[in-house]
C-alpha cells in the first residue's frame, strides 16, 4: 500500500493527536513569521523616521567651532571635490545619501515688501552616487538649478506666483523660480532658502566651495558615528564627523531591542513547540505499537516504519508552516497597522521567507519525530502481538 | 532473496533455548527444544499457559531471537539473516494470525489485506478471497464495523494472501464462538491442503482434529510429539 495513503488515513483517524501536532507547528510558524515580519516592519519604520528626520551625520573641517557650525556662523569652507572622493571610495560605506552643502547666513535679504531680514541660504549639491550603490531617491533637498525651495517663514512674505529675488555678491539681483514652499518644522530652514549648490556658489562668489557634508548614518549596531568617523578620517584626516541625536536613534534602539526579543522568542517558541511535538509523536507511536508490530510481522522494513512517521511529520510541518505563514503575516499586518505610524500600510507578507518557512518547519518537525520513529522500529512485535 | 529450492524439511528447530528475565528473575520459556517440521504438515502446539507455545511460534516467525540454538528454514539458518533477508522471509514465506486479530483500525477490510501485498497481487485476487470467506459485502468496512469472526477472517486472508510457505497461528480461535472457530479452522485446513504448512498454537482441543501432528509443551520442554493419522 502506498505509504502516503497510509499516512493520510492515519492522520484523519487520530484527528486529535494530528491536530495538536499541527497546532504546535502553526504556533511556531506564526510566532516566527510574525516576529520576523514585525521586525522587518520596525526596520522600515526606523528608516522612514530617519528619512523624515533628515540627514543625521555632519562632516566638516577639523577645528570647526561646533557652536558656530550649528548656528550657521560662517564656518570654514572646503572643496566640494571631497564629496566625490568619498563617494568613490571603496572603504567608505558607513553612510548613505552623501550631500555637499554650502550653508551661510545671508544678513540682508529684502523681501517683496521692502523689509530686511537675516536669512539662512543653503546650496545643495546633487546627492553623490556612492560606488557601491545604485542611484537612490534623494533624501535631502533636490533643488533644480535656477529654482529654490523657500522656508515657511520666508514664504509668507512672498506672494504666490512671485519669483525669489536676492542680491548677489556681484551686486546684481538674481531671480529664481520658487519650486517649493516648505512647510513649517524644518528647523533652521524655516527661515532659509534652499538653492542648487552651483547657483548659491555663483551668487556668493564661492565657486567649488562647501562648508559641510551631510549624510545618513547606516542602521547598524556597531556604533555608526565611530565607524563613520574612522572611515572618513582614513581618507581625509582633516575632516571631522558629528551626529545629530534624534527620535530615529530611539527608534533604532527600540528596533534593536525588538530584534533581541525576536532572537530569544523565536527559538524559545520553536524549541518548546518541537519538544511538545516530539512528545506527541512519542505518544502517537506508543498508541500504535501493535500497528508497528503488524508491520514488522508482515515483513515491512524498519525504513518503511520510519518513513511513515517521518512522512506524517513532514505533511503536518508543511501544512502548519503554510498556515503559520499566513497567520503570522495576517497578525503582523493587523497589529503592525496599530504599531507603526509611517509604514502601517506597507506591511505585507514577506514572500522571501515563505519558501524558508515551508522548508524549515517540515524539516524541524521531521527531526522532532525522528526519535519516536526510531523507537517505533524497536517495538517488541512478538510481545505486543501475542498479548504478553 | 531466499533460495526457492524445494525440501521436505521446511522448518527445523535445533536445541532452542529462550529465557525471559523479569525483575531479576529468569523464567525459562523454551529449554533445548528440537523439532523438525516438514512441508505440508499441520502442526498443533498445545500446553498450559507459560509453556512456551507462543515463544516457539515467534521464534519460527523471526520475531524473537533464541538465546541458544538455531532455526533453519529450508536449511538456511534464519537467525543469520540480515535485516532485509529477515523482512523478506516474513513478507514472502510466513503468514501470521493472532488471537487479537490486530487489524489496522483506519484501513478498510480490503486495505488491511492490500497493505501486506506485494505490487503484483491484484485486487481481483483479494476479492476472490473475500468472496470465499463471505467478506465481499464488507470489503469497504472498517474493523470497528466488523464482528469478531469477520475480523479474524480478514486477518486470516491478510496472512495467506501472499501464499506463504508457513502459516503461524497463535490461538486464532481464542476469541471466536464455536461456529466462527469452525469456519476459521476449515479455512486453515484448506490452506494446508493446498500445500501450505501450518503451525497452530491453541488451547482448543478441537483443533487437533484438523492437524496431522500434535506437539505438547510444558515449562518450555517438549513433552510429546505425535503424528495423527
Coordinates of N, CA, C and O in Angstrom, one line a residue, chain A residues 1 5-7 9-14 288 290-304 308 380-388, chain B residues 20 22 54-55 58 61 63-64 83 86-88 90-91 94 96 98-108 111 114-117 142 158 162 170:
Chain A
X1 N 0.9 -1.2 0.0 CA 0.0 0.0 0.0 C 0.9 1.2 0.0 O 1.9 1.3 0.6
X5 N -0.8 7.2 1.3 CA -2.2 7.0 1.6 C -2.4 6.5 3.1 O -3.3 6.9 3.8
X6 N -1.4 5.6 3.4 CA -1.5 5.1 4.8 C -1.4 6.2 5.8 O -2.1 6.3 6.8
X7 N -0.4 7.2 5.6 CA -0.2 8.3 6.5 C -1.4 9.2 6.5 O -1.9 9.6 7.6
X9 N -4.5 8.4 5.9 CA -5.6 7.8 6.6 C -5.4 7.8 8.1 O -6.3 8.0 8.9
X10 N -4.1 7.6 8.5 CA -3.8 7.6 10.0 C -4.0 9.0 10.5 O -4.5 9.2 11.7
X11 N -3.6 10.0 9.7 CA -3.8 11.4 10.2 C -5.2 11.7 10.5 O -5.5 12.4 11.5
X12 N -6.1 11.3 9.6 CA -7.5 11.6 9.8 C -8.1 10.7 10.9 O -9.1 11.1 11.6
X13 N -7.6 9.5 11.1 CA -8.1 8.6 12.1 C -7.8 9.1 13.5 O -8.7 9.2 14.4
X14 N -6.5 9.5 13.7 CA -6.2 10.1 15.0 C -6.2 11.6 14.9 O -5.1 12.3 15.0
X288 N 0.4 3.2 18.7 CA 0.4 2.4 17.5 C 1.3 1.3 17.6 O 1.7 0.7 16.5
X290 N 1.0 -1.8 18.4 CA 0.6 -3.1 17.7 C 0.6 -3.0 16.2 O 0.9 -3.9 15.5
X291 N 0.4 -1.7 15.7 CA 0.4 -1.5 14.3 C 1.9 -1.7 13.8 O 2.1 -2.4 12.8
X292 N 2.8 -1.2 14.6 CA 4.2 -1.4 14.2 C 4.6 -2.9 14.3 O 5.3 -3.4 13.4
X293 N 4.0 -3.5 15.3 CA 4.2 -5.0 15.4 C 3.7 -5.7 14.2 O 4.4 -6.6 13.6
X294 N 2.5 -5.3 13.7 CA 2.0 -5.9 12.5 C 2.9 -5.6 11.3 O 3.1 -6.5 10.4
X295 N 3.3 -4.4 11.2 CA 4.2 -4.0 10.1 C 5.4 -5.0 10.1 O 5.8 -5.5 9.0
X296 N 6.0 -5.1 11.3 CA 7.2 -6.0 11.4 C 6.9 -7.4 11.0 O 7.6 -8.1 10.3
X297 N 5.8 -7.9 11.6 CA 5.4 -9.3 11.4 C 5.1 -9.6 9.9 O 5.2 -10.8 9.5
X298 N 4.6 -8.6 9.2 CA 4.3 -8.8 7.8 C 5.4 -8.4 6.9 O 5.2 -8.3 5.7
X299 N 6.6 -8.2 7.5 CA 7.8 -8.0 6.6 C 8.1 -6.6 6.2 O 8.9 -6.4 5.3
X300 N 7.4 -5.7 6.8 CA 7.7 -4.3 6.4 C 9.1 -4.0 7.1 O 9.3 -4.3 8.2
X301 N 9.9 -3.2 6.3 CA 11.2 -2.9 6.8 C 11.2 -1.8 7.9 O 10.2 -1.0 8.0
X302 N 12.3 -1.7 8.6 CA 12.4 -0.6 9.6 C 12.3 0.8 8.8 O 11.8 1.7 9.4
X303 N 12.9 0.8 7.7 CA 12.9 2.1 6.9 C 11.5 2.5 6.5 O 11.1 3.6 6.5
X304 N 10.6 1.5 6.3 CA 9.2 1.7 6.0 C 8.5 2.3 7.2 O 7.8 3.3 7.1
X308 N 7.0 6.2 7.4 CA 5.6 6.6 7.5 C 5.4 7.7 8.7 O 4.6 8.5 8.6
X380 N 8.7 -4.4 20.5 CA 8.8 -5.9 20.7 C 7.5 -6.5 20.0 O 6.5 -6.7 20.7
X381 N 7.6 -6.7 18.7 CA 6.4 -7.2 17.9 C 5.9 -8.5 18.5 O 4.6 -8.6 18.7
X382 N 6.7 -9.4 18.9 CA 6.3 -10.7 19.5 C 5.4 -10.5 20.7 O 4.3 -11.0 20.9
X383 N 6.0 -9.7 21.6 CA 5.3 -9.4 22.9 C 4.0 -8.7 22.7 O 3.0 -9.1 23.3
X384 N 4.0 -7.7 21.8 CA 2.7 -7.0 21.6 C 1.7 -7.8 20.9 O 0.5 -7.9 21.3
X385 N 2.1 -8.5 19.9 CA 1.1 -9.3 19.1 C 0.6 -10.5 19.8 O -0.6 -10.9 19.6
X386 N 1.4 -11.1 20.7 CA 1.0 -12.2 21.4 C 0.2 -11.9 22.7 O -0.2 -12.7 23.4
X387 N 0.2 -10.5 22.9 CA -0.6 -10.0 24.1 C 0.1 -10.4 25.4 O -0.5 -10.5 26.4
X388 N 1.5 -10.5 25.3 CA 2.2 -10.8 26.6 C 2.6 -9.6 27.3 O 2.8 -8.5 26.7
Chain B
X20 N 13.4 -15.6 29.7 CA 13.0 -14.2 29.9 C 13.4 -13.8 31.3 O 13.4 -14.6 32.2
X22 N 12.7 -11.1 34.2 CA 11.8 -10.0 34.7 C 12.1 -9.8 36.2 O 12.2 -10.8 37.0
X54 N 3.8 -19.8 22.4 CA 3.9 -18.5 21.6 C 5.3 -18.2 21.3 O 5.7 -17.7 20.2
X55 N 6.2 -18.5 22.3 CA 7.6 -18.2 22.1 C 8.1 -19.0 20.9 O 8.9 -18.5 20.0
X58 N 6.9 -17.4 17.7 CA 7.5 -16.2 17.4 C 9.0 -16.4 17.0 O 9.5 -15.6 16.2
X61 N 8.8 -17.4 13.4 CA 8.4 -16.2 12.6 C 9.5 -15.2 12.5 O 9.4 -14.2 11.8
X63 N 10.5 -13.3 15.0 CA 10.2 -12.1 15.8 C 10.9 -12.1 17.1 O 11.0 -11.1 17.8
X64 N 11.4 -13.3 17.6 CA 12.2 -13.3 18.8 C 13.5 -14.1 18.5 O 13.4 -15.2 17.9
X83 N 19.0 -7.9 8.1 CA 17.6 -7.3 8.3 C 16.7 -7.4 7.0 O 15.6 -7.8 7.2
X86 N 15.6 -10.9 6.6 CA 14.6 -11.2 7.6 C 13.2 -10.7 7.2 O 12.2 -11.3 7.3
X87 N 13.2 -9.4 6.7 CA 12.0 -8.8 6.2 C 11.4 -9.6 5.1 O 10.2 -9.8 5.0
X88 N 12.3 -10.0 4.2 CA 11.9 -10.8 3.0 C 11.3 -12.2 3.4 O 10.3 -12.6 2.9
X90 N 9.8 -12.8 6.3 CA 8.5 -12.6 6.9 C 7.5 -12.2 5.9 O 6.3 -12.6 5.9
X91 N 7.9 -11.5 4.9 CA 7.0 -11.0 3.9 C 6.5 -12.1 2.9 O 5.4 -12.3 2.6
X94 N 6.2 -16.3 5.4 CA 5.5 -16.5 6.7 C 4.2 -15.7 6.7 O 4.2 -14.5 6.3
X96 N 1.0 -14.6 9.5 CA 0.7 -14.7 10.9 C -0.8 -14.5 11.1 O -1.4 -13.6 10.5
X98 N -3.2 -13.9 14.6 CA -3.1 -13.7 16.1 C -4.5 -13.8 16.7 O -5.5 -13.6 16.0
X99 N -4.5 -14.1 18.0 CA -5.8 -14.2 18.7 C -6.5 -12.8 18.7 O -7.7 -12.8 18.5
X100 N -5.7 -11.7 18.8 CA -6.3 -10.4 18.8 C -6.5 -9.7 17.5 O -6.8 -8.5 17.4
X101 N -6.4 -10.5 16.4 CA -6.6 -10.0 15.0 C -5.6 -9.0 14.5 O -5.1 -9.1 13.5
X102 N -5.5 -7.9 15.3 CA -4.5 -6.8 15.0 C -4.7 -6.3 13.6 O -3.8 -6.2 12.8
X103 N -6.0 -5.9 13.3 CA -6.2 -5.2 12.1 C -5.9 -3.7 12.3 O -6.1 -3.2 13.4
X104 N -5.5 -3.0 11.2 CA -5.2 -1.6 11.3 C -6.6 -0.9 11.3 O -7.3 -1.0 10.4
X105 N -6.9 -0.1 12.4 CA -8.2 0.4 12.6 C -8.7 1.4 11.5 O -9.9 1.6 11.3
X106 N -7.7 2.1 10.9 CA -8.1 3.2 9.9 C -8.1 2.7 8.5 O -8.2 3.5 7.6
X107 N -7.9 1.4 8.3 CA -7.9 0.8 7.0 C -9.2 -0.1 6.8 O -9.6 -0.8 7.8
X108 N -9.7 -0.1 5.7 CA -10.9 -1.0 5.4 C -10.4 -2.4 5.4 O -9.2 -2.7 5.3
X111 N -8.3 -2.8 2.4 CA -7.0 -2.1 2.6 C -6.1 -2.9 3.6 O -4.8 -2.9 3.4
X114 N -4.7 -5.5 1.5 CA -3.8 -4.9 0.4 C -2.5 -4.4 1.0 O -1.5 -4.4 0.3
X115 N -2.5 -4.0 2.3 CA -1.3 -3.4 2.9 C -0.1 -4.3 2.9 O 1.0 -3.9 2.8
X116 N -0.4 -5.6 3.0 CA 0.7 -6.6 3.1 C 1.1 -7.1 1.7 O 2.1 -7.9 1.6
X117 N 0.4 -6.8 0.7 CA 0.6 -7.4 -0.6 C 1.8 -6.8 -1.3 O 2.0 -5.6 -1.2
X142 N -14.8 -0.7 8.0 CA -13.6 -0.6 8.9 C -13.7 -1.7 10.0 O -14.8 -2.2 10.3
X158 N -5.3 -11.8 5.3 CA -4.1 -11.0 5.3 C -2.9 -11.9 5.4 O -1.8 -11.7 4.8
X162 N -0.3 -13.6 0.4 CA 1.0 -13.7 -0.4 C 1.4 -15.1 -0.6 O 2.6 -15.4 -1.0
X170 N -1.5 -18.0 16.2 CA -1.3 -18.0 17.7 C -2.7 -17.9 18.3 O -3.3 -16.8 18.3

